[in-house]
mmCIF file of C-alpha atoms in Angstrom:
data_model
loop_
_atom_site.group_PDB
_atom_site.id
_atom_site.type_symbol
_atom_site.label_atom_id
_atom_site.label_comp_id
_atom_site.label_asym_id
_atom_site.label_seq_id
_atom_site.Cartn_x
_atom_site.Cartn_y
_atom_site.Cartn_z
ATOM 1 C CA MET A 219 -10.205 32.623 -15.060
ATOM 2 C CA LEU A 220 -9.974 29.048 -16.349
ATOM 3 C CA HIS A 221 -8.632 26.431 -14.628
ATOM 4 C CA ARG A 222 -7.704 22.653 -14.825
ATOM 5 C CA THR A 223 -9.226 20.426 -12.238
ATOM 6 C CA ARG A 224 -10.120 16.654 -11.637
ATOM 7 C CA GLY A 225 -13.835 16.112 -10.300
ATOM 8 C CA ILE A 226 -15.915 13.780 -9.017
ATOM 9 C CA VAL A 227 -19.716 13.771 -9.680
ATOM 10 C CA LEU A 228 -22.028 13.642 -6.866
ATOM 11 C CA SER A 229 -25.254 14.796 -8.100
ATOM 12 C CA TYR A 230 -27.408 17.215 -10.816
ATOM 13 C CA ILE A 231 -30.699 18.639 -10.840
ATOM 14 C CA LYS A 232 -32.589 19.636 -13.634
ATOM 15 C CA TYR A 233 -32.465 23.670 -14.225
ATOM 16 C CA ARG A 234 -34.651 25.100 -17.107
ATOM 17 C CA GLU A 235 -35.470 23.030 -19.784
ATOM 18 C CA THR A 236 -32.171 22.048 -21.209
ATOM 19 C CA SER A 237 -29.525 22.814 -18.754
ATOM 20 C CA ILE A 238 -28.290 21.032 -15.084
ATOM 21 C CA ILE A 239 -26.725 22.289 -12.026
ATOM 22 C CA VAL A 240 -24.180 19.929 -11.086
ATOM 23 C CA ARG A 241 -22.526 19.129 -7.652
ATOM 24 C CA VAL A 242 -18.872 18.231 -8.053
ATOM 25 C CA PHE A 243 -16.335 17.451 -5.496
ATOM 26 C CA THR A 244 -13.013 18.686 -6.931
ATOM 27 C CA GLU A 245 -9.539 18.317 -6.306
ATOM 28 C CA ALA A 246 -8.503 22.004 -6.623
ATOM 29 C CA PHE A 247 -11.372 24.044 -4.687
ATOM 30 C CA GLY A 248 -13.243 20.895 -2.846
ATOM 31 C CA MET A 249 -17.389 20.888 -3.231
ATOM 32 C CA GLN A 250 -18.388 23.054 -5.841
ATOM 33 C CA SER A 251 -21.505 23.360 -7.840
ATOM 34 C CA TYR A 252 -21.961 24.390 -11.851
ATOM 35 C CA ILE A 253 -24.401 25.382 -14.250
ATOM 36 C CA VAL A 254 -24.109 23.549 -17.649
ATOM 37 C CA ASN A 255 -26.193 24.922 -20.421
ATOM 38 C CA SER A 256 -27.885 22.539 -23.159
ATOM 39 C CA VAL A 257 -26.625 19.677 -21.947
ATOM 40 C CA ARG A 258 -29.949 17.902 -22.092
ATOM 41 C CA SER A 259 -31.104 19.221 -25.645
ATOM 42 C CA ALA A 260 -31.278 17.199 -28.788
ATOM 43 C CA LYS A 261 -27.950 18.388 -29.867
ATOM 44 C CA SER A 262 -25.989 17.274 -26.800
ATOM 45 C CA LYS A 263 -24.989 14.069 -28.197
ATOM 46 C CA GLY A 264 -25.127 12.359 -24.665
ATOM 47 C CA LYS A 265 -23.222 15.008 -22.922
ATOM 48 C CA MET A 266 -25.597 13.718 -19.983
ATOM 49 C CA ALA A 267 -23.616 10.360 -19.445
ATOM 50 C CA LEU A 268 -20.675 13.072 -17.854
ATOM 51 C CA TYR A 269 -22.551 14.081 -14.906
ATOM 52 C CA GLN A 270 -24.018 10.710 -13.958
ATOM 53 C CA PRO A 271 -23.131 10.256 -9.772
ATOM 54 C CA LEU A 272 -19.344 9.114 -9.405
ATOM 55 C CA GLY A 273 -18.109 9.893 -12.647
ATOM 56 C CA LEU A 274 -14.326 10.546 -12.654
ATOM 57 C CA LEU A 275 -13.808 13.687 -14.585
ATOM 58 C CA ASP A 276 -11.379 15.840 -16.272
ATOM 59 C CA LEU A 277 -12.672 19.386 -16.020
ATOM 60 C CA VAL A 278 -11.381 22.870 -17.151
ATOM 61 C CA VAL A 279 -13.865 25.427 -15.140
ATOM 62 C CA TYR A 280 -14.465 28.975 -14.337
ATOM 63 C CA HIS A 281 -13.758 29.730 -11.047
ATOM 64 C CA LYS A 282 -14.573 32.922 -8.512
ATOM 65 C CA ASN A 283 -14.141 32.824 -4.873
ATOM 66 C CA GLY A 284 -17.293 33.474 -3.075
ATOM 67 C CA LYS A 285 -19.695 32.616 -6.294
ATOM 68 C CA ASP A 286 -22.580 30.089 -5.717
ATOM 69 C CA LEU A 287 -22.705 29.327 -8.913
ATOM 70 C CA GLN A 288 -19.241 28.278 -11.167
ATOM 71 C CA ARG A 289 -19.376 27.131 -15.054
ATOM 72 C CA ILE A 290 -17.469 24.540 -16.808
ATOM 73 C CA SER A 291 -16.065 25.174 -19.837
ATOM 74 C CA GLU A 292 -14.486 21.729 -20.801
ATOM 75 C CA ALA A 293 -15.438 18.148 -19.412
ATOM 76 C CA ARG A 294 -14.025 14.852 -20.431
ATOM 77 C CA PHE A 295 -14.036 11.608 -18.594
ATOM 78 C CA ALA A 296 -10.739 11.001 -16.377
ATOM 79 C CA TYR A 297 -11.448 7.178 -16.578
ATOM 80 C CA GLY A 298 -14.653 5.774 -17.458
ATOM 81 C CA TYR A 299 -16.237 2.862 -15.544
ATOM 82 C CA SER A 300 -16.143 -0.809 -17.126
ATOM 83 C CA SER A 301 -17.869 -3.103 -14.207
ATOM 84 C CA ILE A 302 -19.742 -0.305 -11.640
ATOM 85 C CA PRO A 303 -22.742 0.556 -13.412
ATOM 86 C CA PHE A 304 -23.484 -2.702 -14.950
ATOM 87 C CA ASN A 305 -23.071 -4.895 -11.588
ATOM 88 C CA PRO A 306 -26.526 -4.675 -9.423
ATOM 89 C CA VAL A 307 -24.083 -4.710 -6.061
ATOM 90 C CA LYS A 308 -21.544 -2.320 -7.298
ATOM 91 C CA THR A 309 -24.371 0.045 -8.462
ATOM 92 C CA GLY A 310 -25.956 -0.378 -5.060
ATOM 93 C CA ILE A 311 -23.096 0.142 -2.943
ATOM 94 C CA GLY A 312 -22.497 3.149 -5.629
ATOM 95 C CA ILE A 313 -25.474 4.741 -4.591
ATOM 96 C CA PHE A 314 -25.050 4.540 -1.052
ATOM 97 C CA LEU A 315 -21.733 5.861 -1.159
ATOM 98 C CA THR A 316 -22.677 8.953 -3.258
ATOM 99 C CA GLU A 317 -25.208 9.878 -0.885
ATOM 100 C CA MET A 318 -22.736 9.496 1.950
ATOM 101 C CA LEU A 319 -20.232 11.625 0.331
ATOM 102 C CA SER A 320 -22.660 14.212 -0.703
ATOM 103 C CA LYS A 321 -24.123 14.219 2.763
ATOM 104 C CA THR A 322 -20.297 14.566 4.158
ATOM 105 C CA LEU A 323 -18.656 16.490 1.901
ATOM 106 C CA ARG A 324 -19.551 20.274 2.288
ATOM 107 C CA GLU A 325 -16.315 22.143 2.634
ATOM 108 C CA GLU A 326 -15.231 24.539 -0.223
ATOM 109 C CA SER A 327 -12.232 24.385 0.068
ATOM 110 C CA GLU A 328 -9.121 22.065 -1.371
ATOM 111 C CA ASN A 329 -8.576 19.107 0.057
ATOM 112 C CA GLU A 330 -6.256 16.885 -1.930
ATOM 113 C CA GLY A 331 -5.734 13.927 0.025
ATOM 114 C CA LEU A 332 -9.534 13.471 0.169
ATOM 115 C CA TYR A 333 -10.017 13.420 -3.392
ATOM 116 C CA ASP A 334 -6.695 11.206 -4.214
ATOM 117 C CA PHE A 335 -8.285 8.707 -1.772
ATOM 118 C CA VAL A 336 -11.928 8.839 -3.411
ATOM 119 C CA HIS A 337 -10.976 8.932 -7.044
ATOM 120 C CA GLN A 338 -8.432 5.798 -6.308
ATOM 121 C CA ALA A 339 -11.157 4.199 -4.322
ATOM 122 C CA MET A 340 -13.220 4.498 -7.313
ATOM 123 C CA VAL A 341 -11.232 2.834 -9.925
ATOM 124 C CA ILE A 342 -10.117 0.137 -7.461
ATOM 125 C CA PHE A 343 -14.016 -0.834 -7.084
ATOM 126 C CA ASP A 344 -14.644 -0.394 -10.570
ATOM 127 C CA HIS A 345 -11.900 -3.341 -11.120
ATOM 128 C CA LEU A 346 -12.723 -5.570 -8.315
ATOM 129 C CA GLU A 347 -14.320 -8.996 -8.883
ATOM 130 C CA THR A 348 -14.305 -10.406 -5.541
ATOM 131 C CA ASN A 349 -14.961 -9.296 -2.031
ATOM 132 C CA ILE A 350 -17.131 -6.352 -3.353
ATOM 133 C CA SER A 351 -19.910 -6.704 -0.400
ATOM 134 C CA ASN A 352 -17.560 -5.072 2.170
ATOM 135 C CA PHE A 353 -16.398 -2.025 0.070
ATOM 136 C CA HIS A 354 -18.472 0.448 1.603
ATOM 137 C CA LEU A 355 -17.274 -0.468 5.147
ATOM 138 C CA GLN A 356 -13.825 -0.222 4.209
ATOM 139 C CA PHE A 357 -14.392 2.986 2.265
ATOM 140 C CA LEU A 358 -16.124 4.686 4.952
ATOM 141 C CA MET A 359 -13.548 3.825 7.776
ATOM 142 C CA LYS A 360 -10.728 4.854 5.914
ATOM 143 C CA CYS A 361 -12.058 7.804 4.586
ATOM 144 C CA SER A 362 -12.842 8.630 8.152
ATOM 145 C CA GLY A 363 -8.827 9.489 8.300
ATOM 146 C CA TYR A 364 -9.159 11.858 5.415
ATOM 147 C CA LEU A 365 -12.240 13.788 6.818
ATOM 148 C CA GLY A 366 -10.550 14.346 10.082
ATOM 149 C CA PHE A 367 -12.191 11.709 12.311
ATOM 150 C CA GLU A 368 -10.682 8.426 12.306
ATOM 151 C CA PRO A 369 -10.314 6.132 15.360
ATOM 152 C CA GLN A 370 -6.812 5.728 16.593
ATOM 153 C CA SER A 371 -7.907 1.647 16.848
ATOM 154 C CA ALA A 372 -10.729 -0.574 17.007
ATOM 155 C CA GLU A 373 -11.037 -0.020 20.640
ATOM 156 C CA GLY A 374 -11.214 3.694 20.227
ATOM 157 C CA PHE A 375 -13.700 2.993 17.850
ATOM 158 C CA ILE A 376 -16.174 0.842 19.977
ATOM 159 C CA GLU A 377 -15.327 2.923 23.191
ATOM 160 C CA GLU A 378 -16.140 6.367 21.307
ATOM 161 C CA LEU A 379 -19.584 4.499 20.166
ATOM 162 C CA GLY A 380 -20.412 3.172 23.836
ATOM 163 C CA GLU A 381 -20.149 6.689 25.290
ATOM 164 C CA HIS A 382 -22.948 7.354 22.835
ATOM 165 C CA GLY A 383 -24.984 4.489 23.634
ATOM 166 C CA VAL A 384 -24.251 2.261 21.195
ATOM 167 C CA HIS A 385 -24.604 -1.419 22.166
ATOM 168 C CA PHE A 386 -22.667 -4.318 20.718
ATOM 169 C CA SER A 387 -24.065 -7.933 20.759
ATOM 170 C CA THR A 388 -20.655 -9.319 19.402
ATOM 171 C CA LEU A 389 -18.159 -7.174 20.843
ATOM 172 C CA GLU A 390 -15.272 -8.940 20.032
ATOM 173 C CA ALA A 391 -16.000 -10.077 16.561
ATOM 174 C CA GLU A 392 -16.971 -6.364 15.721
ATOM 175 C CA ARG A 393 -13.857 -4.808 17.192
ATOM 176 C CA ALA A 394 -11.683 -7.626 15.106
ATOM 177 C CA ILE A 395 -14.078 -6.700 12.046
ATOM 178 C CA ILE A 396 -13.274 -2.749 12.452
ATOM 179 C CA SER A 397 -9.289 -3.540 12.775
ATOM 180 C CA ASP A 398 -9.571 -5.147 9.317
ATOM 181 C CA LEU A 399 -11.519 -2.559 7.717
ATOM 182 C CA MET A 400 -9.149 0.001 9.062
ATOM 183 C CA ASN A 401 -5.789 -2.281 8.168
ATOM 184 C CA LYS A 402 -6.258 -3.825 5.300
ATOM 185 C CA PRO A 403 -5.987 -2.820 1.928
ATOM 186 C CA LEU A 404 -9.585 -1.795 -0.415
ATOM 187 C CA GLY A 405 -10.839 -5.107 -1.780
ATOM 188 C CA ASP A 406 -8.957 -7.393 0.689
ATOM 189 C CA GLU A 407 -11.197 -10.512 1.713
ATOM 190 C CA ILE A 408 -12.854 -9.790 5.004
ATOM 191 C CA ALA A 409 -15.083 -12.669 6.260
ATOM 192 C CA LEU A 410 -18.636 -11.385 7.317
ATOM 193 C CA SER A 411 -21.886 -12.766 7.875
ATOM 194 C CA SER A 412 -24.779 -10.909 6.640
ATOM 195 C CA GLN A 413 -25.966 -10.076 9.938
ATOM 196 C CA LEU A 414 -22.835 -9.090 11.293
ATOM 197 C CA ARG A 415 -22.361 -6.557 8.095
ATOM 198 C CA ARG A 416 -25.483 -4.717 8.730
ATOM 199 C CA ASP A 417 -24.589 -4.221 12.307
ATOM 200 C CA VAL A 418 -21.123 -3.049 11.594
ATOM 201 C CA LEU A 419 -22.642 -0.876 8.847
ATOM 202 C CA SER A 420 -25.135 0.512 11.449
ATOM 203 C CA HIS A 421 -22.198 1.374 13.927
ATOM 204 C CA ILE A 422 -20.020 3.100 11.070
ATOM 205 C CA ILE A 423 -22.907 5.587 10.385
ATOM 206 C CA LYS A 424 -23.566 6.280 13.662
ATOM 207 C CA PHE A 425 -19.895 6.828 14.055
ATOM 208 C CA TYR A 426 -20.251 9.404 11.132
ATOM 209 C CA GLN A 427 -23.557 11.027 12.310
ATOM 210 C CA ILE A 428 -21.074 11.719 15.368
ATOM 211 C CA HIS A 429 -18.834 13.451 13.867
ATOM 212 C CA VAL A 430 -20.610 14.990 11.019
ATOM 213 C CA SER A 431 -23.448 17.487 11.583
ATOM 214 C CA GLY A 432 -26.991 16.999 9.965
ATOM 215 C CA LEU A 433 -26.054 13.564 8.754
ATOM 216 C CA ASN A 434 -29.496 12.160 9.384
ATOM 217 C CA GLU A 435 -31.835 9.781 7.269
ATOM 218 C CA ILE A 436 -29.524 7.771 4.762
ATOM 219 C CA LYS A 437 -32.471 7.206 1.972
ATOM 220 C CA SER A 438 -30.355 4.899 0.118
ATOM 221 C CA LEU A 439 -30.003 2.174 2.350
ATOM 222 C CA GLU A 440 -32.884 0.299 1.890
ATOM 223 C CA VAL A 441 -31.467 -0.302 -1.641
ATOM 224 C CA LEU A 442 -28.339 -1.186 -0.206
ATOM 225 C CA LYS A 443 -30.187 -3.593 1.782
ATOM 226 C CA GLU A 444 -31.754 -5.298 -1.161
ATOM 227 C CA VAL A 445 -28.580 -5.783 -3.368
ATOM 228 C CA LEU A 446 -26.822 -7.366 -0.587
ATOM 229 C CA SER A 447 -29.582 -9.545 0.670
#
């Protein structure tokens, strides 16, 4: 049966000579894997552009419960990025967020609130002209609520990490930053030194690792550090 749904591309792998298998976080079905035939052929006319990570798509898909690989009937951009692919800092942050989402979004079930948050956050990020460097911190703190483990307060965040052996060298400063990340709208200015930004990110990742099983090494961290240095 055919269904319409929005989707956010997370990754793809090559399959056979001209096809791919693409992982998509969909509004209707959660995380799904789709086989897309002949998209890498000479006659595909640039269709691979649809399946780049973080692509926001409108899809018509075949869906059968319990099936590992579904199929896409139609795909088009729901929103075309104007800055993320062309701004090195945004690209680096996007690579990092893609990896975090890929390792965190595993449920094959509908989560419309989470989908709406991620979709709208990417549109906001694409439009941002200032206050770019802290976007990933804001995104992760706010996303934790949709994933079911948002701390009730900055104090709760600090206390939980302390229970897992995390040491805070600038406790009061970090408490204020976490509160701002949780409460200020995406894209609002938050004053952070480079060192404090790295420390806060390390602690947010640790917070995610406490709540998401199997979230180990984040390979894109080096890319992120490079673009934010």
